[in-house]
mmCIF file of C-alpha atoms in Angstrom:
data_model
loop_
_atom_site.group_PDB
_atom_site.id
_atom_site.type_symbol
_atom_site.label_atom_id
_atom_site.label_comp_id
_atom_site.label_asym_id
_atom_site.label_seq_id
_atom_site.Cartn_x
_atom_site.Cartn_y
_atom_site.Cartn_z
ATOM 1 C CA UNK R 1 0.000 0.000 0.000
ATOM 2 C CA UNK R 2 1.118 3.340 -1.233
ATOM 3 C CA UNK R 3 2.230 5.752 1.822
ATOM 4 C CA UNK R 4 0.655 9.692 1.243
ATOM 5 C CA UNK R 5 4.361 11.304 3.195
ATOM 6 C CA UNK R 6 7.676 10.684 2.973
ATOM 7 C CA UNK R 7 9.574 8.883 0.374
ATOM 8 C CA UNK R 8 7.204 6.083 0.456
ATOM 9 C CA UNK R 9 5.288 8.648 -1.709
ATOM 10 C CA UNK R 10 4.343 7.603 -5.247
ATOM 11 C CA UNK R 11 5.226 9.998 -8.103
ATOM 12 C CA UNK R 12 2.317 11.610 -9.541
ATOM 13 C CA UNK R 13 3.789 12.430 -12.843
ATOM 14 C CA UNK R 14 4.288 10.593 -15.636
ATOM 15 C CA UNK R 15 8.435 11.042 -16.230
ATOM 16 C CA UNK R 16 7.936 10.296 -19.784
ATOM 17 C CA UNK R 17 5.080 12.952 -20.292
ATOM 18 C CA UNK R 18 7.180 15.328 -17.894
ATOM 19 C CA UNK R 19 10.416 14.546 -20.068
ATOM 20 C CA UNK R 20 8.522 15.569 -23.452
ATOM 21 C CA UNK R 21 7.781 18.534 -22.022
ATOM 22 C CA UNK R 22 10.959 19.906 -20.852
ATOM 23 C CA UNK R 23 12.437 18.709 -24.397
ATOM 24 C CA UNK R 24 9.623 21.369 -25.708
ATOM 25 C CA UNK R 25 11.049 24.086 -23.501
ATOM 26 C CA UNK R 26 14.877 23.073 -23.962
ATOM 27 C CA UNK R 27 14.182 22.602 -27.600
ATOM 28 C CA UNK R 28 12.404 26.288 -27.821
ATOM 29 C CA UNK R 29 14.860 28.513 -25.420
ATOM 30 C CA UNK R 30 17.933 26.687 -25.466
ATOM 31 C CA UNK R 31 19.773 25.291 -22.860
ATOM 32 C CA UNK R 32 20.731 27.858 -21.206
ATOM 33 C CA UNK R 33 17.695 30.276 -21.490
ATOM 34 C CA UNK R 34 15.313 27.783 -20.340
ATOM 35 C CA UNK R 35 14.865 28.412 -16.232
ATOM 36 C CA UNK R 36 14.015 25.610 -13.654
ATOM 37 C CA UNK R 37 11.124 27.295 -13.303
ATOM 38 C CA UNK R 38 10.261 27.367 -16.615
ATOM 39 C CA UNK R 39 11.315 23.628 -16.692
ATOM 40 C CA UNK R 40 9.308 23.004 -13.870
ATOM 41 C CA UNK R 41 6.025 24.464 -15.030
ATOM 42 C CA UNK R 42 5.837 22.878 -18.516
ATOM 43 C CA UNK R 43 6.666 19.328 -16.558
ATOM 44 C CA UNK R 44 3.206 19.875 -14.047
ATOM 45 C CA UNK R 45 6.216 19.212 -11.488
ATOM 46 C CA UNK R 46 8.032 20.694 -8.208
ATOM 47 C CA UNK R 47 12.027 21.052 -8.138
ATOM 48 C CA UNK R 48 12.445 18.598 -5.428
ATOM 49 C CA UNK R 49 10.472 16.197 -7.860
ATOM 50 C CA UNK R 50 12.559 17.023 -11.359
ATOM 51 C CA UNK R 51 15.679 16.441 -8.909
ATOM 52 C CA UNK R 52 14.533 12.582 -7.364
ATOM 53 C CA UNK R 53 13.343 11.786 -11.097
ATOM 54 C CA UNK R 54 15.724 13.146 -13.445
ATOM 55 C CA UNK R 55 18.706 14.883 -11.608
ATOM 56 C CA UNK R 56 19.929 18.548 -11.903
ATOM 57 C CA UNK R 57 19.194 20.259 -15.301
ATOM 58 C CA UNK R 58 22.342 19.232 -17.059
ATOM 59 C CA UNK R 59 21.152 15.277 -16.342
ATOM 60 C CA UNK R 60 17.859 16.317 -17.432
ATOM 61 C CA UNK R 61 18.788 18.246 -20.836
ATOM 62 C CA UNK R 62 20.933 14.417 -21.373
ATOM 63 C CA UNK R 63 17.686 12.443 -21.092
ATOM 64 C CA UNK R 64 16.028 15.335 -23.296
ATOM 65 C CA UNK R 65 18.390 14.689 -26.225
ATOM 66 C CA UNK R 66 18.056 10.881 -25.977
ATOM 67 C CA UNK R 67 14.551 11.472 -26.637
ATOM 68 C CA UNK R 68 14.872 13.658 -28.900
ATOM 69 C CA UNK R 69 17.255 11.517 -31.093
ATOM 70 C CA UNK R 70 14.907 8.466 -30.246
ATOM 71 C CA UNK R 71 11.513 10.500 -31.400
ATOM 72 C CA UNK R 72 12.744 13.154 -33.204
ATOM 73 C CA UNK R 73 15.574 11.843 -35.075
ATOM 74 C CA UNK R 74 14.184 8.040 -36.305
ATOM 75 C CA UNK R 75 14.227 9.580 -39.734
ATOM 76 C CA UNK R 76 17.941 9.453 -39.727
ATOM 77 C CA UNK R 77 18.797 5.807 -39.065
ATOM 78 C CA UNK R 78 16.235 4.882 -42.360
ATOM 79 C CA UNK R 79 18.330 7.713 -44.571
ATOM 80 C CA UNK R 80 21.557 5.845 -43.696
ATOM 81 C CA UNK R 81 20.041 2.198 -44.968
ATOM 82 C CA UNK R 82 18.949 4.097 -48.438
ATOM 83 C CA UNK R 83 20.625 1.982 -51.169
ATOM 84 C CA UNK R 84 22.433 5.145 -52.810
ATOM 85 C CA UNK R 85 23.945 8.426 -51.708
ATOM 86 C CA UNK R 86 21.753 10.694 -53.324
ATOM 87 C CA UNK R 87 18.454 8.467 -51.709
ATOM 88 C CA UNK R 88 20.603 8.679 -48.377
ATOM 89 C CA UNK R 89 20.546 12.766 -49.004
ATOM 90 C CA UNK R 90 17.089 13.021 -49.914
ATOM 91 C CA UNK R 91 15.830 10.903 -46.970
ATOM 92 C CA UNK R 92 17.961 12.896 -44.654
ATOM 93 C CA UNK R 93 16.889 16.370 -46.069
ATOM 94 C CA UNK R 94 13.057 15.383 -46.021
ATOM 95 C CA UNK R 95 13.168 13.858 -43.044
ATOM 96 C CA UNK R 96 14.742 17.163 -41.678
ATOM 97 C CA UNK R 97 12.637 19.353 -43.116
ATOM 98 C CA UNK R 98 9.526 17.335 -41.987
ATOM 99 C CA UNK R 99 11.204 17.866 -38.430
ATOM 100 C CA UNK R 100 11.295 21.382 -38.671
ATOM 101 C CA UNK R 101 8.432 22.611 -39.986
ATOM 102 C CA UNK R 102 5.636 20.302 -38.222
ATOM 103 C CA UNK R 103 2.635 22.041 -36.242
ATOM 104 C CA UNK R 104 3.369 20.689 -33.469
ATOM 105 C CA UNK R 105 7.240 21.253 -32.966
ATOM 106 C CA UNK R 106 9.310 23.822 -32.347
ATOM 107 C CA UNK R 107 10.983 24.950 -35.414
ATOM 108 C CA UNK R 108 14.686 24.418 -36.186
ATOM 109 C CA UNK R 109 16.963 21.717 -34.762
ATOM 110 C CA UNK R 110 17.564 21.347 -30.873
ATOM 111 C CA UNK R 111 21.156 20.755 -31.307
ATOM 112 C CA UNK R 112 21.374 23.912 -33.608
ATOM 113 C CA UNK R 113 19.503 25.669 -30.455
ATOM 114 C CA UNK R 114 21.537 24.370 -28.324
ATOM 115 C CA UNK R 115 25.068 24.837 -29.139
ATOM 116 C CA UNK R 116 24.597 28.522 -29.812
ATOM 117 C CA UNK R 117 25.889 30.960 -27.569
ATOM 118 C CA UNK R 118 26.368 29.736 -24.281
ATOM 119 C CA UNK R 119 28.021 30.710 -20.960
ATOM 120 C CA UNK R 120 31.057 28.895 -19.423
ATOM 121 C CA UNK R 121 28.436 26.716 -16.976
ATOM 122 C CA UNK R 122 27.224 25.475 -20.721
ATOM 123 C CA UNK R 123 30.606 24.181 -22.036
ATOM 124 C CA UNK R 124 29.856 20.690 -21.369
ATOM 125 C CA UNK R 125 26.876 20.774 -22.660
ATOM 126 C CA UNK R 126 27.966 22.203 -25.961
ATOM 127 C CA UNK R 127 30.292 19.098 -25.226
ATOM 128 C CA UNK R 128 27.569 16.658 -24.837
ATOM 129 C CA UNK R 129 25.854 18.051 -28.481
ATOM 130 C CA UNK R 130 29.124 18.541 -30.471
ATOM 131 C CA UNK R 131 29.931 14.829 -29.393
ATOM 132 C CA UNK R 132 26.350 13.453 -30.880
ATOM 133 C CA UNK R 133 26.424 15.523 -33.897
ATOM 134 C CA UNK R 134 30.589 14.066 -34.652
ATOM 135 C CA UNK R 135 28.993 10.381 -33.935
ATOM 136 C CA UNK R 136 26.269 11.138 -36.365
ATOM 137 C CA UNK R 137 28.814 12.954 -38.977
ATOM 138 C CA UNK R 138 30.842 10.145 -38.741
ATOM 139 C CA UNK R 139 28.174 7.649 -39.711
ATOM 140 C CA UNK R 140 27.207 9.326 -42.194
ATOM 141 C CA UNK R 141 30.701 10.071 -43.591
ATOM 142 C CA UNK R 142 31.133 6.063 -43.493
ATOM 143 C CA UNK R 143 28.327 5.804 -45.418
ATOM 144 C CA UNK R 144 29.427 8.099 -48.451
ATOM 145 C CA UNK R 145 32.538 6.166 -48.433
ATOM 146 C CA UNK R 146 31.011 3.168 -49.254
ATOM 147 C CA UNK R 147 29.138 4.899 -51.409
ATOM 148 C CA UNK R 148 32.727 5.965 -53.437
ATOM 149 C CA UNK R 149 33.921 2.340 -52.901
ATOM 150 C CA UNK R 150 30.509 0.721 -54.775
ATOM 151 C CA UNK R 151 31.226 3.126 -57.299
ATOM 152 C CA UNK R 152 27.099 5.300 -56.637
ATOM 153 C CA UNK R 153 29.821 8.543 -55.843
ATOM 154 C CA UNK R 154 32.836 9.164 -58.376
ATOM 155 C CA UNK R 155 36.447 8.853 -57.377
ATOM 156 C CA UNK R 156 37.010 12.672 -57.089
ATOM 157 C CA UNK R 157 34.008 12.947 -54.369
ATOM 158 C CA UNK R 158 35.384 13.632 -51.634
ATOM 159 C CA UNK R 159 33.183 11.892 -48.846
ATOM 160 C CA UNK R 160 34.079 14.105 -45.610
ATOM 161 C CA UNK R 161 33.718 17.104 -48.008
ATOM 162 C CA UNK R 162 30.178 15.970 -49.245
ATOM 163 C CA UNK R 163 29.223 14.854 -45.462
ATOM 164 C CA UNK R 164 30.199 18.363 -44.311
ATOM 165 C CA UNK R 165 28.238 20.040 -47.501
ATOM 166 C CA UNK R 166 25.294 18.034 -46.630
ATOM 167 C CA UNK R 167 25.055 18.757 -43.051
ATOM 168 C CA UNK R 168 25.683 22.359 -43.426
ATOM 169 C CA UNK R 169 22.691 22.686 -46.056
ATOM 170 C CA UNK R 170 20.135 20.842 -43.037
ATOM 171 C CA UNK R 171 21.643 23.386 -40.547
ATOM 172 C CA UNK R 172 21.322 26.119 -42.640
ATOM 173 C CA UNK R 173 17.450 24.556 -43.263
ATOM 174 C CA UNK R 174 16.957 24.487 -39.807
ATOM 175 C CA UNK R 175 18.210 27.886 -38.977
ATOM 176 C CA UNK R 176 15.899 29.248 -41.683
ATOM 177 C CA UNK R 177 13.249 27.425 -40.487
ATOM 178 C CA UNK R 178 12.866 28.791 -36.903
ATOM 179 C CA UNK R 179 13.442 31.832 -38.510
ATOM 180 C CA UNK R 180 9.999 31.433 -39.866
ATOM 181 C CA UNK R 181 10.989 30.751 -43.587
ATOM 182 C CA UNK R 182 7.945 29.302 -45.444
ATOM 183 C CA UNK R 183 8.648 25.448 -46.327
ATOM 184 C CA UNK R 184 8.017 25.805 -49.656
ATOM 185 C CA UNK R 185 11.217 27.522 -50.049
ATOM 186 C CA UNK R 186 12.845 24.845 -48.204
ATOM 187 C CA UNK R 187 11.768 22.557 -50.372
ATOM 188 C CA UNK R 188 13.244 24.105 -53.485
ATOM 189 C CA UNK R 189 16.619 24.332 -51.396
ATOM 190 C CA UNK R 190 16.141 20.100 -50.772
ATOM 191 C CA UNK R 191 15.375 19.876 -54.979
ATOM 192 C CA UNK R 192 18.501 22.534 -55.676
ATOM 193 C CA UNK R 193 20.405 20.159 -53.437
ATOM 194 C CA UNK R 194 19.609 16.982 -55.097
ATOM 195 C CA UNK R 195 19.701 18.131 -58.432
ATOM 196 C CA UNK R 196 23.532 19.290 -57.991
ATOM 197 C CA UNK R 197 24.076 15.997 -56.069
ATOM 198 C CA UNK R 198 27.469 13.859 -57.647
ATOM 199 C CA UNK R 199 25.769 10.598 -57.161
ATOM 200 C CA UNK R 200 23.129 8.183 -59.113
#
């Protein structure tokens, strides 16, 4: 039987729920704009409770980005399976742009958000998001070298070159995007893109 005091207490929160929520705030302010009061209010919880569930704010802006990259970011692991480089492109630029210009979402991308500007108390978590963005680079500058190696890219691509290119053009779309740039425009920048692409 559930106790009503102490830390017998149940928690009357869904985390998951709570966690959504505080990626909507972290994803809209930033990391280090959004407040713990701020945090706390979006969540429906108290500080002591965001503390016993999820840690201080840096732990909870870690569990934010996992679910982010598990909800947000699916798209990305199906672009990397395409069967060429220019499929892996389009997948990843759609996907992207689907992202960033849903109803329901904040616009741009969170790690965009939050690795600009920033205080010294945010250096490791500019850390923490320039270490998932080099893992994802790196898969997907794997991938364009396989791409060169079955011959879909031609020997004078260069694959870290076109990984860079290619992730610059979906932070420049997601910059634009939050800046309130219409997604038909975005579109034509994903058909400019792929028209110009070296691949099949």
């Amino acid at each position: 039987m559930a106790t009503h005091s102490g830390r017998g207490r149940p928690r009357e929160f869904d985390p998951e729920e709570a966690l959504t929520a505080a990626l909507e705030v972290f994803w809209r302010r930033g990391y280090e704009a959004a407040s713990l009061a701020e945090l706390t209010e979006a969540m429906g919880i108290t500080k002591p409770s965001l503390y016993a569930c999820f840690g201080n704010k840096e732990a909870l802006f870690r569990k934010a980005l996992d679910l982010y990259e598990r909800d947000k970011l699916c798209y990305v692991k199906s672009a990397l399976e395409a069967p060429t480089s220019k499929a892996v492109a389009e997948r990843l630029l759609r996907g992207g742009l689907a992202i960033q210009t849903n109803s329901t979402d904040p616009k741009g991308c969170m790690g965009v958000i939050s690795s600009v500007g920033g205080t010294a108390h945010s250096e490791c978590i500019r850390d923490e998001v320039i270490a998932r963005r080099a893992s994802s680079d790196r898969a997907l500058l794997e991938r364009f070298e396989r791409a060169r190696e079955e011959g879909d890219l031609p020997d004078h691509v260069e694959p870290q070159a076109l990984a860079c290119y290619l992730s610059t053009v979906m932070q420049g779309m997601a910059v634009q995007a939050s800046a309130g740039v219409p997604a038909e425009r975005l579109e034509t920048l994903i058909e400019t893109t792929l028209s110009m692409w070296p691949g099949r």
